[in-house]
Tab-separated table of C-alpha atoms in Angstrom:
chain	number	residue	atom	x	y	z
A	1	UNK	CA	224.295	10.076	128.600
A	2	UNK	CA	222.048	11.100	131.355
A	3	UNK	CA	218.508	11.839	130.822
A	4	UNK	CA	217.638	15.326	129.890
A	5	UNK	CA	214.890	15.216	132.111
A	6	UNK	CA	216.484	14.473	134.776
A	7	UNK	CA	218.840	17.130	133.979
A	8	UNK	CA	216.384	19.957	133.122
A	9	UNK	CA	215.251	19.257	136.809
A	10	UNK	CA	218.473	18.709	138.537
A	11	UNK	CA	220.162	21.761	136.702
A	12	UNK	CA	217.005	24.094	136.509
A	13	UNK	CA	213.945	23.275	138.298
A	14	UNK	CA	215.339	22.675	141.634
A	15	UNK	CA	217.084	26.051	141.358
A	16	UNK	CA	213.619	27.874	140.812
A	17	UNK	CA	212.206	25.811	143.077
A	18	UNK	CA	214.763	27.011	145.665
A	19	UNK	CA	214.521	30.390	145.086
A	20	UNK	CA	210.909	30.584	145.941
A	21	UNK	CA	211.422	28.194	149.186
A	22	UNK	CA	214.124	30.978	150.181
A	23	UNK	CA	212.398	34.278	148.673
A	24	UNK	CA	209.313	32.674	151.092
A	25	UNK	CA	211.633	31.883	154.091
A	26	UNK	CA	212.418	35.670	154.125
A	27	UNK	CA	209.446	36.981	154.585
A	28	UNK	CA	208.800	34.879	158.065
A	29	UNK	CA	210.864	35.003	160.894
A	30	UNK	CA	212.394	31.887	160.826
A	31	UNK	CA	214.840	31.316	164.089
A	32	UNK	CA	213.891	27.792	163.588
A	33	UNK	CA	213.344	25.870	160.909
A	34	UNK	CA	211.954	21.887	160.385
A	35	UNK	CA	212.393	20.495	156.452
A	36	UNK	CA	210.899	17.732	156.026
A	37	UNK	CA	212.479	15.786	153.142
A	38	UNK	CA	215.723	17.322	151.685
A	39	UNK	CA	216.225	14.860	148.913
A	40	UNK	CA	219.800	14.941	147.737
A	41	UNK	CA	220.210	18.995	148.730
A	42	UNK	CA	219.136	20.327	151.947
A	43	UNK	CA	217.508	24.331	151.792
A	44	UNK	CA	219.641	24.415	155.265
A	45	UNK	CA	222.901	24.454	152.736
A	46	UNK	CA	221.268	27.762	151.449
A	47	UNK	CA	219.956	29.039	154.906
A	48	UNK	CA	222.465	31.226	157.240
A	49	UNK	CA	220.189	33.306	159.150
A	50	UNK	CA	218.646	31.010	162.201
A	51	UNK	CA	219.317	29.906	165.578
A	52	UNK	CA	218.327	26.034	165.378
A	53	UNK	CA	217.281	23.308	162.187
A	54	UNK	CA	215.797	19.912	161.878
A	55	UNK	CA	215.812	17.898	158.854
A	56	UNK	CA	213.829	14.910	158.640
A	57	UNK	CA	214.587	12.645	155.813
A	58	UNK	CA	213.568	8.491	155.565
A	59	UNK	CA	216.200	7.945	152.808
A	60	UNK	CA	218.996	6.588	154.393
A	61	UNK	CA	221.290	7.705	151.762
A	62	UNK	CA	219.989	11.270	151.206
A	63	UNK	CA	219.840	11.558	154.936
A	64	UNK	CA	223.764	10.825	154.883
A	65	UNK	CA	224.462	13.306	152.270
A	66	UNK	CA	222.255	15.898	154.592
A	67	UNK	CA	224.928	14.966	157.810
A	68	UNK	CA	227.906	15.099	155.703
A	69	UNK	CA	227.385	18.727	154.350
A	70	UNK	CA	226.346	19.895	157.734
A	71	UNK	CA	228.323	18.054	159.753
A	72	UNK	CA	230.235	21.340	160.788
A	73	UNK	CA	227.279	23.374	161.745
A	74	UNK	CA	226.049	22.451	165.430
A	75	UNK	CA	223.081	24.360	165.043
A	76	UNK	CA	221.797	21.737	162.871
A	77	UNK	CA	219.887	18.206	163.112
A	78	UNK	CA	219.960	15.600	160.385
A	79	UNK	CA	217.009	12.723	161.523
A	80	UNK	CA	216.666	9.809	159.252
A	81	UNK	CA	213.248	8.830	160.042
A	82	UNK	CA	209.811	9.195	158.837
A	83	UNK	CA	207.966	12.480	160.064
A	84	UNK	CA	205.717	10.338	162.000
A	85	UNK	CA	207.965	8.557	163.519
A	86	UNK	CA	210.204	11.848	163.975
A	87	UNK	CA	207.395	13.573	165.246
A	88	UNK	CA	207.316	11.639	168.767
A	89	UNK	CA	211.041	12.425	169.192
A	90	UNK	CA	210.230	16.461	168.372
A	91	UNK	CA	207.166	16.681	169.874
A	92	UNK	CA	208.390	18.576	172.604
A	93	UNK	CA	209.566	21.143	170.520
A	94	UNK	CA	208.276	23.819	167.775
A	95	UNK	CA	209.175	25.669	165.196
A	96	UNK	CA	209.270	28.795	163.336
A	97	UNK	CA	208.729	27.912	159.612
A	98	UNK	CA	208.511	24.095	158.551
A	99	UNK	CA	209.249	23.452	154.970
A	100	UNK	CA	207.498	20.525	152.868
A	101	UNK	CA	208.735	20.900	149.441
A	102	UNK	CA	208.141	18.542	146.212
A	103	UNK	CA	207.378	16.152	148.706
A	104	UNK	CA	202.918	16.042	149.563
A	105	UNK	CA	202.140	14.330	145.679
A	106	UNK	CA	204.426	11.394	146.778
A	107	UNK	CA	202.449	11.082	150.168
A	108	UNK	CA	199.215	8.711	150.646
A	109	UNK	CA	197.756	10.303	152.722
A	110	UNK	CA	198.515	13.820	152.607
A	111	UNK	CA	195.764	14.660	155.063
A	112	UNK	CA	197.196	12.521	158.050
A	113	UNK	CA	200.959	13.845	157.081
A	114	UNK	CA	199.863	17.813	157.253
A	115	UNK	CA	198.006	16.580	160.687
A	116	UNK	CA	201.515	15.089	161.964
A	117	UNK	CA	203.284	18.180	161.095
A	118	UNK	CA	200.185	20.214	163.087
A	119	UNK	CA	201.792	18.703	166.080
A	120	UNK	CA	204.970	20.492	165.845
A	121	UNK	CA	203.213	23.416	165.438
A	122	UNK	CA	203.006	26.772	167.742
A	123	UNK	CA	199.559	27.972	166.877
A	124	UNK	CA	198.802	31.458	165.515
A	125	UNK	CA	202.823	31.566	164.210
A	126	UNK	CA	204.124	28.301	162.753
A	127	UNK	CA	204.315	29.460	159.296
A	128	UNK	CA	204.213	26.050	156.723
A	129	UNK	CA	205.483	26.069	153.395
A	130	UNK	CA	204.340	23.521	151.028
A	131	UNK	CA	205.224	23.208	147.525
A	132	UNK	CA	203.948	20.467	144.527
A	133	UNK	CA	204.029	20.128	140.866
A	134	UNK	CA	200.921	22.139	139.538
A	135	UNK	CA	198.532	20.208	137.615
A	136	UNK	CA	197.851	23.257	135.938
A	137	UNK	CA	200.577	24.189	134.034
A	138	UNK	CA	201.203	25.384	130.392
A	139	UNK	CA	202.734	22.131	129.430
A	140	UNK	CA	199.962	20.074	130.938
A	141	UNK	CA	197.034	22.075	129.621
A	142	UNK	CA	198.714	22.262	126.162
A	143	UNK	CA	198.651	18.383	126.735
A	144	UNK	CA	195.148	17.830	126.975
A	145	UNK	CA	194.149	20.238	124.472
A	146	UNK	CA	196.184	17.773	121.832
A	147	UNK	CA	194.307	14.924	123.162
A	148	UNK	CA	197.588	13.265	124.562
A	149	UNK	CA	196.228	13.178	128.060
A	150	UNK	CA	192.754	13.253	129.343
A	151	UNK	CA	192.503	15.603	132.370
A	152	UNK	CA	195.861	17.544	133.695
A	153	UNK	CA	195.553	16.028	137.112
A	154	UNK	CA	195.875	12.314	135.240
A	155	UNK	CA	199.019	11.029	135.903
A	156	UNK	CA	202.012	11.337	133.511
A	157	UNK	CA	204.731	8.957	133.084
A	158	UNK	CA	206.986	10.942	135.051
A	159	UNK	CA	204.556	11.083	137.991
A	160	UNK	CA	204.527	7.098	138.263
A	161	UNK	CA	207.980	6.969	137.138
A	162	UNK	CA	208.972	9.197	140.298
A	163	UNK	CA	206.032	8.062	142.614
A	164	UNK	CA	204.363	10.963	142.529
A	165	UNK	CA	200.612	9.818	143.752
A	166	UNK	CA	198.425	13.081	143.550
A	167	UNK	CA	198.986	15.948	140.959
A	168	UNK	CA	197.244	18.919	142.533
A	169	UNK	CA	195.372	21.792	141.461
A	170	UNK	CA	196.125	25.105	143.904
A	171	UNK	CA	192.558	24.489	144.878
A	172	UNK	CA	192.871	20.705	145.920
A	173	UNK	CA	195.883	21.690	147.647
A	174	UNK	CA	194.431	24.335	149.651
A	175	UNK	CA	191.513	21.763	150.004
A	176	UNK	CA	193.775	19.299	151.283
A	177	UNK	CA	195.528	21.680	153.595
A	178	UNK	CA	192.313	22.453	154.907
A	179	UNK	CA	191.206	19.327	155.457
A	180	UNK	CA	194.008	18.409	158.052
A	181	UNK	CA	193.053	20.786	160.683
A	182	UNK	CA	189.143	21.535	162.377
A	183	UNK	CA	187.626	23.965	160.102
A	184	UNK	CA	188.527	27.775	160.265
A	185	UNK	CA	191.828	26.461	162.187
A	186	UNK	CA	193.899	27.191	159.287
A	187	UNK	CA	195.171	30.404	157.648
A	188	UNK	CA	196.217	30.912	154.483
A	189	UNK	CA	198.920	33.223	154.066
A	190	UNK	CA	199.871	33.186	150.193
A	191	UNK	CA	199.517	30.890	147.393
A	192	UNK	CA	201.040	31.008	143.843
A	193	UNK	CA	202.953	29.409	141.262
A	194	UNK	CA	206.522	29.536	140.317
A	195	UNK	CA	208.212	29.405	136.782
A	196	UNK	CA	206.147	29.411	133.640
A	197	UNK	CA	207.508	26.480	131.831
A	198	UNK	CA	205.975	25.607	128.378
A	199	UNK	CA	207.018	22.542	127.423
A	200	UNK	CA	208.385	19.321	129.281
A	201	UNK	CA	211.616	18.678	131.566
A	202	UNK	CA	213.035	16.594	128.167
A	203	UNK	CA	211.721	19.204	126.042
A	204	UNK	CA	213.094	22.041	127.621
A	205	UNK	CA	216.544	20.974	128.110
A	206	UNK	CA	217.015	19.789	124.119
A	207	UNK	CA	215.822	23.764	123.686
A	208	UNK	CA	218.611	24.564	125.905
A	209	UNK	CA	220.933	22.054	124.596
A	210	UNK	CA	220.314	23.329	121.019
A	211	UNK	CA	220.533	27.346	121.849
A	212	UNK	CA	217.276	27.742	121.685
A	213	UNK	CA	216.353	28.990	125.347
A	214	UNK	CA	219.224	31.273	127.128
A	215	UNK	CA	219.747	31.592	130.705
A	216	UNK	CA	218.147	34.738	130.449
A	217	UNK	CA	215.306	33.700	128.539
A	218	UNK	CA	214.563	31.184	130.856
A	219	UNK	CA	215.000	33.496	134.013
A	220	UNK	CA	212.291	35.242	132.121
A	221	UNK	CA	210.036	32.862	132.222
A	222	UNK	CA	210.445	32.478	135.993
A	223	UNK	CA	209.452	36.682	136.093
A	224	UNK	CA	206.746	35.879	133.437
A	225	UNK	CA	204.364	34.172	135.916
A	226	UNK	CA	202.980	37.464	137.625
A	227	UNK	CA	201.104	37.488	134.176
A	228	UNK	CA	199.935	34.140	134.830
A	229	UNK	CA	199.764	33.537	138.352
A	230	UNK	CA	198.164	30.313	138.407
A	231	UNK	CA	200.367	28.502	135.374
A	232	UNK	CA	203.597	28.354	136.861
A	233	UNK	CA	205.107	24.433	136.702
A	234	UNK	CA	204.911	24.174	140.226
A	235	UNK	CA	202.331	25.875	143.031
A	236	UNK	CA	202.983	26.760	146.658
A	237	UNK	CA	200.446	27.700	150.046
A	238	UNK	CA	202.329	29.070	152.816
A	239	UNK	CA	199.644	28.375	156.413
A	240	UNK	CA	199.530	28.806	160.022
A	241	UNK	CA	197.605	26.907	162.406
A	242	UNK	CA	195.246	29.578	163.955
């Protein structure tokens, strides 16, 4: 049976997660659009509204899955490469909005990878959207207040499990963002969280499993974090270059 972790985040989390990255997308013109990383599901499936796309994606396999569902839409460009590497084949070009979703905590250097993306920038309107796990959220702090984990930025088994380096605050993210550019060359646009989950990815589906938590409870809890802006399971800084 598969893991109800990986389940919770396959069937739930990367929906949420989605709906923000597109609820974001809207509010920026967006004629064209870089992702970096698409992982098994490109947002381009999701995206009708723009003239040209680039995804960049190392993972040979997930980079096959991204050609294969767009093979039929010539307005799109599936790279398998790293972003540095892609960057000297794009740097000739620019873009709208760039996405950079559940990807920075997996990075090494996060700094040097937001100053790669700077390049295919168009400064004062190059809108970046960056989303992470939040360090801060209900699960976590709930976590440390039982004395299972130290700190909520120490590493769970999930985060090594996955590779996830860095678990960020949405003040060491902005930090970090800030970092990758001279200083006052970077605006920040919004910042938030996304989806008030209380209790883990394994936790949440056996609540779900056992008719515990709905689909409309849970869409609840998505609607719940304007009371708790800074909880959410996941955080997100949208950021132009000035």
């Amino acid at each position: 049976m598969d893991d109800p972790a990986n389940r919770f985040e396959t069937e739930y989390q990367v929906v949420y997660r989605r709906k923000k990255v597109l609820e974001e997308l809207k509010r920026y013109q967006h004629d064209t659009i870089l992702e970096v990383g698409c992982g098994l599901d490109s947002y381009v499936n999701y995206i009708t509204e723009f003239k040209k796309a680039v995804v960049v994606e190392p993972s040979p396999k997930f980079a096959e899955k991204a050609k294969n569902d767009l093979d039929k839409n010539e307005r799109v460009t599936v790279i398998c490469s790293t972003l540095e590497k892609a960057v000297k084949m794009l740097e000739h070009q620019t873009f709208d909005f760039i996405i950079v979703s559940g990807l920075l905590n997996e990075i090494e250097e996060p700094v040097d990878f937001l100053k790669s993306i700077k390049r295919l920038c168009k400064n004062g309107h190059t809108v970046i959207h960056v989303n992470v796990a939040n360090a801060d959220f209900v699960h976590r702090l709930w976590a440390v207040e039982m004395g299972l984990i130290k700190s909520q930025c120490e590493a769970s088994e999930r985060n090594k499990k996955f590779q996830q380096i860095t678990v960020f605050r949405i003040e060491s993210l902005k930090q970090t963002i800030l970092e990758s550019a001279e200083e006052g060359a970077i605006e920040i646009l919004d910042m938030g969280s996304y989806f008030l989950k209380p209790f883990s990815h394994k936790q949440m589906m056996q609540c779900i499993e056992q008719g515990i938590l709905t689909e409309t409870l849970i869409d609840g809890l998505d609607k719940m974090v304007k009371y708790f802006p800074e909880y959410g399971s996941e955080i997100y800084i949208n950021y132009r270059i000035r």
